[in-house]
Amino acid sequence: MTATHEPLSKERRAELRERYLKVDTANVADVLDELGHPDYGLASSFWPIHESQNKMAGWAYTIRGQMTPYSGTGDPEKMKAVSGLQDGEISVWSGGGASGVCFFGELIALGMQHRGCVGSLIDGGIRDIEWIGKMNFPVFTQYRSPVQSIGRWGVNAWQVPVYLPGATAERVRVRPGDLILADVDGVILVPQELAEPVLERAEELTRKEVAIREDLNRGLGLPEVLEKYGHV
């Protein structure tokens, strides 16, 4: 993976995001394996807060924080961080893991959604789940907690590389602009510079699976399917 890459245009980002919503994390994971990138799956402990909103795709907008006591009635750094979100981005929250506090609730989620944010991925907790469920705003998180972050956990940086727990590696590095895809099978990251070739191959696999299902449904046996399509 190279350290630098040409940024995608706003229009291209929107197009790719819509196409990613039509493929599965499983196929994307298989493609990454084919390309020699086996460790971009995120930990299975991330789960969608609502089963009806279990699919999201978007470009990572990273927010980093830490457990730290402070005075005051709010976290101004958090407000600055979320104000930078743009269309098609997923807010990716790191810094705390199982700290026991929620990183945000309904009102911040609503504000992010109005800025064009299309979901959140949180290595931490969330509250106001019932209300967020009415917003059609997908969230994958580690846990739920009614305990607020004010005075306990604060944002210390945003739009910087962050680490999240991985499936096959201890940590997965997430950079601003990387592609996040999540569905009922879990969450996977695609580095921005690989987003286009990975998507094209995942779309090929998706079309192949559609053809296989059609053949199986019309009575073709598994040996015939393997002979016709190879490994599936």
PDB file of C-alpha atoms in Angstrom:
ATOM      1  CA  MET A   1       0.000   0.000   0.000  1.00  0.00           C
ATOM      2  CA  THR A   2       1.447   3.331  -1.005  1.00  0.00           C
ATOM      3  CA  ALA A   3       1.535   6.269   1.360  1.00  0.00           C
ATOM      4  CA  THR A   4       0.276   8.831  -1.162  1.00  0.00           C
ATOM      5  CA  HIS A   5      -2.458   8.787  -3.760  1.00  0.00           C
ATOM      6  CA  GLU A   6      -4.444  11.148  -5.944  1.00  0.00           C
ATOM      7  CA  PRO A   7      -7.600  12.298  -4.139  1.00  0.00           C
ATOM      8  CA  LEU A   8     -10.880  11.238  -5.671  1.00  0.00           C
ATOM      9  CA  SER A   9     -13.271  13.904  -6.898  1.00  0.00           C
ATOM     10  CA  LYS A  10     -16.511  14.504  -5.011  1.00  0.00           C
ATOM     11  CA  GLU A  11     -18.479  13.035  -7.914  1.00  0.00           C
ATOM     12  CA  ARG A  12     -16.281   9.937  -8.093  1.00  0.00           C
ATOM     13  CA  ARG A  13     -16.531   9.390  -4.346  1.00  0.00           C
ATOM     14  CA  ALA A  14     -20.328   9.543  -4.554  1.00  0.00           C
ATOM     15  CA  GLU A  15     -20.425   7.083  -7.459  1.00  0.00           C
ATOM     16  CA  LEU A  16     -18.120   4.569  -5.804  1.00  0.00           C
ATOM     17  CA  ARG A  17     -20.002   4.761  -2.514  1.00  0.00           C
ATOM     18  CA  GLU A  18     -23.297   3.936  -4.201  1.00  0.00           C
ATOM     19  CA  ARG A  19     -21.704   0.971  -5.959  1.00  0.00           C
ATOM     20  CA  TYR A  20     -20.142  -0.298  -2.741  1.00  0.00           C
ATOM     21  CA  LEU A  21     -23.608  -0.386  -1.182  1.00  0.00           C
ATOM     22  CA  LYS A  22     -24.489  -3.085  -3.750  1.00  0.00           C
ATOM     23  CA  VAL A  23     -21.680  -5.504  -2.824  1.00  0.00           C
ATOM     24  CA  ASP A  24     -21.085  -7.534   0.327  1.00  0.00           C
ATOM     25  CA  THR A  25     -18.271  -7.303   2.850  1.00  0.00           C
ATOM     26  CA  ALA A  26     -17.577 -10.993   2.250  1.00  0.00           C
ATOM     27  CA  ASN A  27     -16.768 -10.447  -1.417  1.00  0.00           C
ATOM     28  CA  VAL A  28     -14.685  -7.372  -0.626  1.00  0.00           C
ATOM     29  CA  ALA A  29     -12.731  -9.364   1.969  1.00  0.00           C
ATOM     30  CA  ASP A  30     -12.098 -12.116  -0.588  1.00  0.00           C
ATOM     31  CA  VAL A  31     -10.831  -9.587  -3.116  1.00  0.00           C
ATOM     32  CA  LEU A  32      -8.475  -8.034  -0.584  1.00  0.00           C
ATOM     33  CA  ASP A  33      -7.119 -11.526   0.129  1.00  0.00           C
ATOM     34  CA  GLU A  34      -6.571 -12.055  -3.612  1.00  0.00           C
ATOM     35  CA  LEU A  35      -4.640  -8.792  -3.812  1.00  0.00           C
ATOM     36  CA  GLY A  36      -2.436  -9.675  -0.855  1.00  0.00           C
ATOM     37  CA  HIS A  37      -4.111  -7.477   1.770  1.00  0.00           C
ATOM     38  CA  PRO A  38      -5.515  -9.971   4.315  1.00  0.00           C
ATOM     39  CA  ASP A  39      -5.750  -7.804   7.438  1.00  0.00           C
ATOM     40  CA  TYR A  40      -8.320  -5.092   6.736  1.00  0.00           C
ATOM     41  CA  GLY A  41     -11.271  -6.767   8.431  1.00  0.00           C
ATOM     42  CA  LEU A  42     -12.349  -5.157  11.689  1.00  0.00           C
ATOM     43  CA  ALA A  43     -13.118  -6.983  14.922  1.00  0.00           C
ATOM     44  CA  SER A  44     -16.350  -8.951  15.145  1.00  0.00           C
ATOM     45  CA  SER A  45     -17.247  -6.979  18.276  1.00  0.00           C
ATOM     46  CA  PHE A  46     -18.536  -4.120  16.086  1.00  0.00           C
ATOM     47  CA  TRP A  47     -22.289  -4.536  15.678  1.00  0.00           C
ATOM     48  CA  PRO A  48     -25.161  -2.511  14.136  1.00  0.00           C
ATOM     49  CA  ILE A  49     -27.430  -0.872  16.690  1.00  0.00           C
ATOM     50  CA  HIS A  50     -30.491  -1.610  14.515  1.00  0.00           C
ATOM     51  CA  GLU A  51     -30.898  -4.695  12.361  1.00  0.00           C
ATOM     52  CA  SER A  52     -32.930  -2.681   9.837  1.00  0.00           C
ATOM     53  CA  GLN A  53     -29.957  -0.333   9.332  1.00  0.00           C
ATOM     54  CA  ASN A  54     -27.175  -2.858   8.954  1.00  0.00           C
ATOM     55  CA  LYS A  55     -25.546  -1.668   5.728  1.00  0.00           C
ATOM     56  CA  MET A  56     -23.344   1.367   5.300  1.00  0.00           C
ATOM     57  CA  ALA A  57     -20.587   2.518   2.989  1.00  0.00           C
ATOM     58  CA  GLY A  58     -18.667   5.738   3.065  1.00  0.00           C
ATOM     59  CA  TRP A  59     -15.372   7.539   3.334  1.00  0.00           C
ATOM     60  CA  ALA A  60     -13.680   7.639   6.713  1.00  0.00           C
ATOM     61  CA  TYR A  61     -13.733  10.900   8.648  1.00  0.00           C
ATOM     62  CA  THR A  62     -11.687  10.088  11.716  1.00  0.00           C
ATOM     63  CA  ILE A  63     -12.199  11.420  15.246  1.00  0.00           C
ATOM     64  CA  ARG A  64      -9.810  10.490  18.053  1.00  0.00           C
ATOM     65  CA  GLY A  65     -10.280  10.930  21.783  1.00  0.00           C
ATOM     66  CA  GLN A  66      -9.183   9.681  25.167  1.00  0.00           C
ATOM     67  CA  MET A  67     -10.382   9.200  28.712  1.00  0.00           C
ATOM     68  CA  THR A  68      -9.460  12.382  30.583  1.00  0.00           C
ATOM     69  CA  PRO A  69     -11.204  14.295  33.377  1.00  0.00           C
ATOM     70  CA  TYR A  70     -12.116  17.910  32.617  1.00  0.00           C
ATOM     71  CA  SER A  71     -14.513  20.587  33.800  1.00  0.00           C
ATOM     72  CA  GLY A  72     -17.267  22.296  31.893  1.00  0.00           C
ATOM     73  CA  THR A  73     -20.601  21.411  30.391  1.00  0.00           C
ATOM     74  CA  GLY A  74     -19.410  20.124  27.040  1.00  0.00           C
ATOM     75  CA  ASP A  75     -16.523  19.202  24.776  1.00  0.00           C
ATOM     76  CA  PRO A  76     -15.859  22.058  22.321  1.00  0.00           C
ATOM     77  CA  GLU A  77     -13.292  19.954  20.457  1.00  0.00           C
ATOM     78  CA  LYS A  78     -15.959  17.350  19.691  1.00  0.00           C
ATOM     79  CA  MET A  79     -18.208  20.067  18.246  1.00  0.00           C
ATOM     80  CA  LYS A  80     -15.358  21.355  16.079  1.00  0.00           C
ATOM     81  CA  ALA A  81     -14.580  17.839  14.896  1.00  0.00           C
ATOM     82  CA  VAL A  82     -18.091  16.890  13.798  1.00  0.00           C
ATOM     83  CA  SER A  83     -18.611  20.242  12.046  1.00  0.00           C
ATOM     84  CA  GLY A  84     -16.115  19.188   9.385  1.00  0.00           C
ATOM     85  CA  LEU A  85     -18.084  16.182   8.130  1.00  0.00           C
ATOM     86  CA  GLN A  86     -19.150  16.208   4.483  1.00  0.00           C
ATOM     87  CA  ASP A  87     -21.407  14.261   2.124  1.00  0.00           C
ATOM     88  CA  GLY A  88     -20.778  10.536   1.912  1.00  0.00           C
ATOM     89  CA  GLU A  89     -18.500  10.342   4.942  1.00  0.00           C
ATOM     90  CA  ILE A  90     -18.665   7.969   7.899  1.00  0.00           C
ATOM     91  CA  SER A  91     -17.534   9.316  11.243  1.00  0.00           C
ATOM     92  CA  VAL A  92     -14.945   6.891  12.633  1.00  0.00           C
ATOM     93  CA  TRP A  93     -14.436   7.260  16.391  1.00  0.00           C
ATOM     94  CA  SER A  94     -11.373   5.865  18.156  1.00  0.00           C
ATOM     95  CA  GLY A  95      -9.792   6.171  21.561  1.00  0.00           C
ATOM     96  CA  GLY A  96     -11.302   4.384  24.470  1.00  0.00           C
ATOM     97  CA  GLY A  97     -12.467   0.945  23.505  1.00  0.00           C
ATOM     98  CA  ALA A  98     -14.320  -0.473  26.509  1.00  0.00           C
ATOM     99  CA  SER A  99     -14.189   2.760  28.506  1.00  0.00           C
ATOM    100  CA  GLY A 100     -17.852   2.496  29.505  1.00  0.00           C
ATOM    101  CA  VAL A 101     -18.999   5.906  28.246  1.00  0.00           C
ATOM    102  CA  CYS A 102     -20.959   6.819  25.139  1.00  0.00           C
ATOM    103  CA  PHE A 103     -19.194   8.854  22.488  1.00  0.00           C
ATOM    104  CA  PHE A 104     -22.381  10.455  21.170  1.00  0.00           C
ATOM    105  CA  GLY A 105     -26.154  10.216  21.075  1.00  0.00           C
ATOM    106  CA  GLU A 106     -29.156  11.290  19.051  1.00  0.00           C
ATOM    107  CA  LEU A 107     -28.562  15.038  18.787  1.00  0.00           C
ATOM    108  CA  ILE A 108     -24.964  14.813  17.573  1.00  0.00           C
ATOM    109  CA  ALA A 109     -26.010  12.035  15.195  1.00  0.00           C
ATOM    110  CA  LEU A 110     -28.752  14.273  13.826  1.00  0.00           C
ATOM    111  CA  GLY A 111     -26.311  17.135  13.335  1.00  0.00           C
ATOM    112  CA  MET A 112     -23.862  14.843  11.534  1.00  0.00           C
ATOM    113  CA  GLN A 113     -26.612  13.492   9.318  1.00  0.00           C
ATOM    114  CA  HIS A 114     -27.630  17.012   8.290  1.00  0.00           C
ATOM    115  CA  ARG A 115     -24.031  17.604   7.210  1.00  0.00           C
ATOM    116  CA  GLY A 116     -24.207  14.611   4.863  1.00  0.00           C
ATOM    117  CA  CYS A 117     -22.681  11.998   7.177  1.00  0.00           C
ATOM    118  CA  VAL A 118     -23.964   8.549   6.157  1.00  0.00           C
ATOM    119  CA  GLY A 119     -23.143   6.546   9.286  1.00  0.00           C
ATOM    120  CA  SER A 120     -20.798   6.068  12.217  1.00  0.00           C
ATOM    121  CA  LEU A 121     -18.248   3.451  13.258  1.00  0.00           C
ATOM    122  CA  ILE A 122     -17.408   3.663  16.949  1.00  0.00           C
ATOM    123  CA  ASP A 123     -14.698   1.958  18.973  1.00  0.00           C
ATOM    124  CA  GLY A 124     -16.686   2.854  22.060  1.00  0.00           C
ATOM    125  CA  GLY A 125     -20.272   3.331  23.171  1.00  0.00           C
ATOM    126  CA  ILE A 126     -23.496   4.991  22.068  1.00  0.00           C
ATOM    127  CA  ARG A 127     -26.805   5.935  23.663  1.00  0.00           C
ATOM    128  CA  ASP A 128     -30.230   7.178  22.465  1.00  0.00           C
ATOM    129  CA  ILE A 129     -30.421   4.046  20.340  1.00  0.00           C
ATOM    130  CA  GLU A 130     -34.206   4.138  20.005  1.00  0.00           C
ATOM    131  CA  TRP A 131     -34.176   7.692  18.650  1.00  0.00           C
ATOM    132  CA  ILE A 132     -31.235   7.137  16.321  1.00  0.00           C
ATOM    133  CA  GLY A 133     -33.100   4.122  14.956  1.00  0.00           C
ATOM    134  CA  LYS A 134     -35.840   6.462  13.737  1.00  0.00           C
ATOM    135  CA  MET A 135     -33.344   8.550  11.765  1.00  0.00           C
ATOM    136  CA  ASN A 136     -32.303   5.947   9.170  1.00  0.00           C
ATOM    137  CA  PHE A 137     -28.721   6.553  10.303  1.00  0.00           C
ATOM    138  CA  PRO A 138     -26.609   3.369  10.480  1.00  0.00           C
ATOM    139  CA  VAL A 139     -24.232   2.991  13.417  1.00  0.00           C
ATOM    140  CA  PHE A 140     -21.806   0.149  14.146  1.00  0.00           C
ATOM    141  CA  THR A 141     -20.458   0.296  17.683  1.00  0.00           C
ATOM    142  CA  GLN A 142     -18.758  -1.729  20.413  1.00  0.00           C
ATOM    143  CA  TYR A 143     -21.342  -1.302  23.166  1.00  0.00           C
ATOM    144  CA  ARG A 144     -24.220   0.768  24.502  1.00  0.00           C
ATOM    145  CA  SER A 145     -24.069   2.988  27.565  1.00  0.00           C
ATOM    146  CA  PRO A 146     -26.286   5.716  29.066  1.00  0.00           C
ATOM    147  CA  VAL A 147     -23.185   7.333  30.643  1.00  0.00           C
ATOM    148  CA  GLN A 148     -22.211  10.554  28.864  1.00  0.00           C
ATOM    149  CA  SER A 149     -18.661  11.419  27.871  1.00  0.00           C
ATOM    150  CA  ILE A 150     -18.752  15.000  29.198  1.00  0.00           C
ATOM    151  CA  GLY A 151     -16.137  15.401  31.908  1.00  0.00           C
ATOM    152  CA  ARG A 152     -14.802  11.895  31.239  1.00  0.00           C
ATOM    153  CA  TRP A 153     -13.764  11.486  27.595  1.00  0.00           C
ATOM    154  CA  GLY A 154     -12.677  14.197  25.192  1.00  0.00           C
ATOM    155  CA  VAL A 155     -11.740  14.587  21.538  1.00  0.00           C
ATOM    156  CA  ASN A 156      -8.059  15.381  21.004  1.00  0.00           C
ATOM    157  CA  ALA A 157      -7.712  15.200  17.190  1.00  0.00           C
ATOM    158  CA  TRP A 158      -9.641  14.607  14.001  1.00  0.00           C
ATOM    159  CA  GLN A 159      -8.849  13.755  10.411  1.00  0.00           C
ATOM    160  CA  VAL A 160      -5.698  11.918  11.499  1.00  0.00           C
ATOM    161  CA  PRO A 161      -4.843   8.209  11.098  1.00  0.00           C
ATOM    162  CA  VAL A 162      -6.358   6.121  13.894  1.00  0.00           C
ATOM    163  CA  TYR A 163      -6.280   2.483  14.936  1.00  0.00           C
ATOM    164  CA  LEU A 164      -9.282   0.211  15.409  1.00  0.00           C
ATOM    165  CA  PRO A 165      -9.301  -3.410  16.627  1.00  0.00           C
ATOM    166  CA  GLY A 166      -8.964  -5.897  13.783  1.00  0.00           C
ATOM    167  CA  ALA A 167     -10.273  -9.346  12.930  1.00  0.00           C
ATOM    168  CA  THR A 168      -6.984 -10.995  11.914  1.00  0.00           C
ATOM    169  CA  ALA A 169      -4.591  -8.356  13.219  1.00  0.00           C
ATOM    170  CA  GLU A 170      -4.544  -6.617  16.568  1.00  0.00           C
ATOM    171  CA  ARG A 171      -5.035  -3.207  14.981  1.00  0.00           C
ATOM    172  CA  VAL A 172      -6.204  -1.819  11.650  1.00  0.00           C
ATOM    173  CA  ARG A 173      -4.975   1.614  10.633  1.00  0.00           C
ATOM    174  CA  VAL A 174      -7.753   3.856   9.315  1.00  0.00           C
ATOM    175  CA  ARG A 175      -6.806   6.997   7.428  1.00  0.00           C
ATOM    176  CA  PRO A 176      -9.083   9.876   6.464  1.00  0.00           C
ATOM    177  CA  GLY A 177     -10.585   9.053   3.085  1.00  0.00           C
ATOM    178  CA  ASP A 178     -10.330   5.267   3.314  1.00  0.00           C
ATOM    179  CA  LEU A 179     -13.495   3.365   2.396  1.00  0.00           C
ATOM    180  CA  ILE A 180     -15.552   1.751   5.169  1.00  0.00           C
ATOM    181  CA  LEU A 181     -18.060  -0.981   4.274  1.00  0.00           C
ATOM    182  CA  ALA A 182     -20.268  -2.632   6.884  1.00  0.00           C
ATOM    183  CA  ASP A 183     -23.129  -5.110   6.713  1.00  0.00           C
ATOM    184  CA  VAL A 184     -24.588  -8.040   8.648  1.00  0.00           C
ATOM    185  CA  ASP A 185     -21.302  -9.951   8.281  1.00  0.00           C
ATOM    186  CA  GLY A 186     -19.189  -7.201   9.855  1.00  0.00           C
ATOM    187  CA  VAL A 187     -16.982  -4.275   8.909  1.00  0.00           C
ATOM    188  CA  ILE A 188     -14.085  -4.040   6.477  1.00  0.00           C
ATOM    189  CA  LEU A 189     -11.780  -1.235   5.379  1.00  0.00           C
ATOM    190  CA  VAL A 190     -10.560  -0.586   1.847  1.00  0.00           C
ATOM    191  CA  PRO A 191      -7.623   1.826   1.468  1.00  0.00           C
ATOM    192  CA  GLN A 192      -8.650   4.682  -0.793  1.00  0.00           C
ATOM    193  CA  GLU A 193      -6.020   3.853  -3.406  1.00  0.00           C
ATOM    194  CA  LEU A 194      -7.472   0.338  -3.677  1.00  0.00           C
ATOM    195  CA  ALA A 195     -11.120   1.388  -3.652  1.00  0.00           C
ATOM    196  CA  GLU A 196     -11.632   1.234  -7.420  1.00  0.00           C
ATOM    197  CA  PRO A 197      -9.861  -2.045  -8.300  1.00  0.00           C
ATOM    198  CA  VAL A 198     -11.331  -3.796  -5.243  1.00  0.00           C
ATOM    199  CA  LEU A 199     -14.831  -2.639  -6.151  1.00  0.00           C
ATOM    200  CA  GLU A 200     -14.542  -3.763  -9.773  1.00  0.00           C
ATOM    201  CA  ARG A 201     -13.450  -7.248  -8.729  1.00  0.00           C
ATOM    202  CA  ALA A 202     -16.124  -7.419  -5.991  1.00  0.00           C
ATOM    203  CA  GLU A 203     -18.751  -6.543  -8.571  1.00  0.00           C
ATOM    204  CA  GLU A 204     -17.480  -9.412 -10.748  1.00  0.00           C
ATOM    205  CA  LEU A 205     -17.829 -11.811  -7.817  1.00  0.00           C
ATOM    206  CA  THR A 206     -21.315 -10.483  -7.093  1.00  0.00           C
ATOM    207  CA  ARG A 207     -22.422 -11.128 -10.672  1.00  0.00           C
ATOM    208  CA  LYS A 208     -20.899 -14.613 -10.475  1.00  0.00           C
ATOM    209  CA  GLU A 209     -22.815 -15.374  -7.283  1.00  0.00           C
ATOM    210  CA  VAL A 210     -26.067 -14.248  -8.896  1.00  0.00           C
ATOM    211  CA  ALA A 211     -25.478 -16.670 -11.785  1.00  0.00           C
ATOM    212  CA  ILE A 212     -24.604 -19.493  -9.371  1.00  0.00           C
ATOM    213  CA  ARG A 213     -27.791 -18.970  -7.361  1.00  0.00           C
ATOM    214  CA  GLU A 214     -29.826 -19.041 -10.554  1.00  0.00           C
ATOM    215  CA  ASP A 215     -28.194 -22.305 -11.629  1.00  0.00           C
ATOM    216  CA  LEU A 216     -28.686 -23.916  -8.215  1.00  0.00           C
ATOM    217  CA  ASN A 217     -32.323 -22.798  -8.085  1.00  0.00           C
ATOM    218  CA  ARG A 218     -33.000 -24.409 -11.459  1.00  0.00           C
ATOM    219  CA  GLY A 219     -31.580 -27.710 -10.249  1.00  0.00           C
ATOM    220  CA  LEU A 220     -27.889 -27.713 -11.154  1.00  0.00           C
ATOM    221  CA  GLY A 221     -25.874 -29.760  -8.638  1.00  0.00           C
ATOM    222  CA  LEU A 222     -22.874 -28.544  -6.670  1.00  0.00           C
ATOM    223  CA  PRO A 223     -20.366 -30.648  -8.685  1.00  0.00           C
ATOM    224  CA  GLU A 224     -21.668 -29.070 -11.886  1.00  0.00           C
ATOM    225  CA  VAL A 225     -21.501 -25.600 -10.320  1.00  0.00           C
ATOM    226  CA  LEU A 226     -17.880 -26.140  -9.267  1.00  0.00           C
ATOM    227  CA  GLU A 227     -16.978 -27.399 -12.720  1.00  0.00           C
ATOM    228  CA  LYS A 228     -18.685 -24.419 -14.374  1.00  0.00           C
ATOM    229  CA  TYR A 229     -17.546 -21.619 -12.063  1.00  0.00           C
ATOM    230  CA  GLY A 230     -14.597 -22.947 -10.078  1.00  0.00           C
ATOM    231  CA  HIS A 231     -14.116 -21.978  -6.436  1.00  0.00           C
ATOM    232  CA  VAL A 232     -17.060 -20.069  -4.968  1.00  0.00           C
TER     233      VAL A 232
END
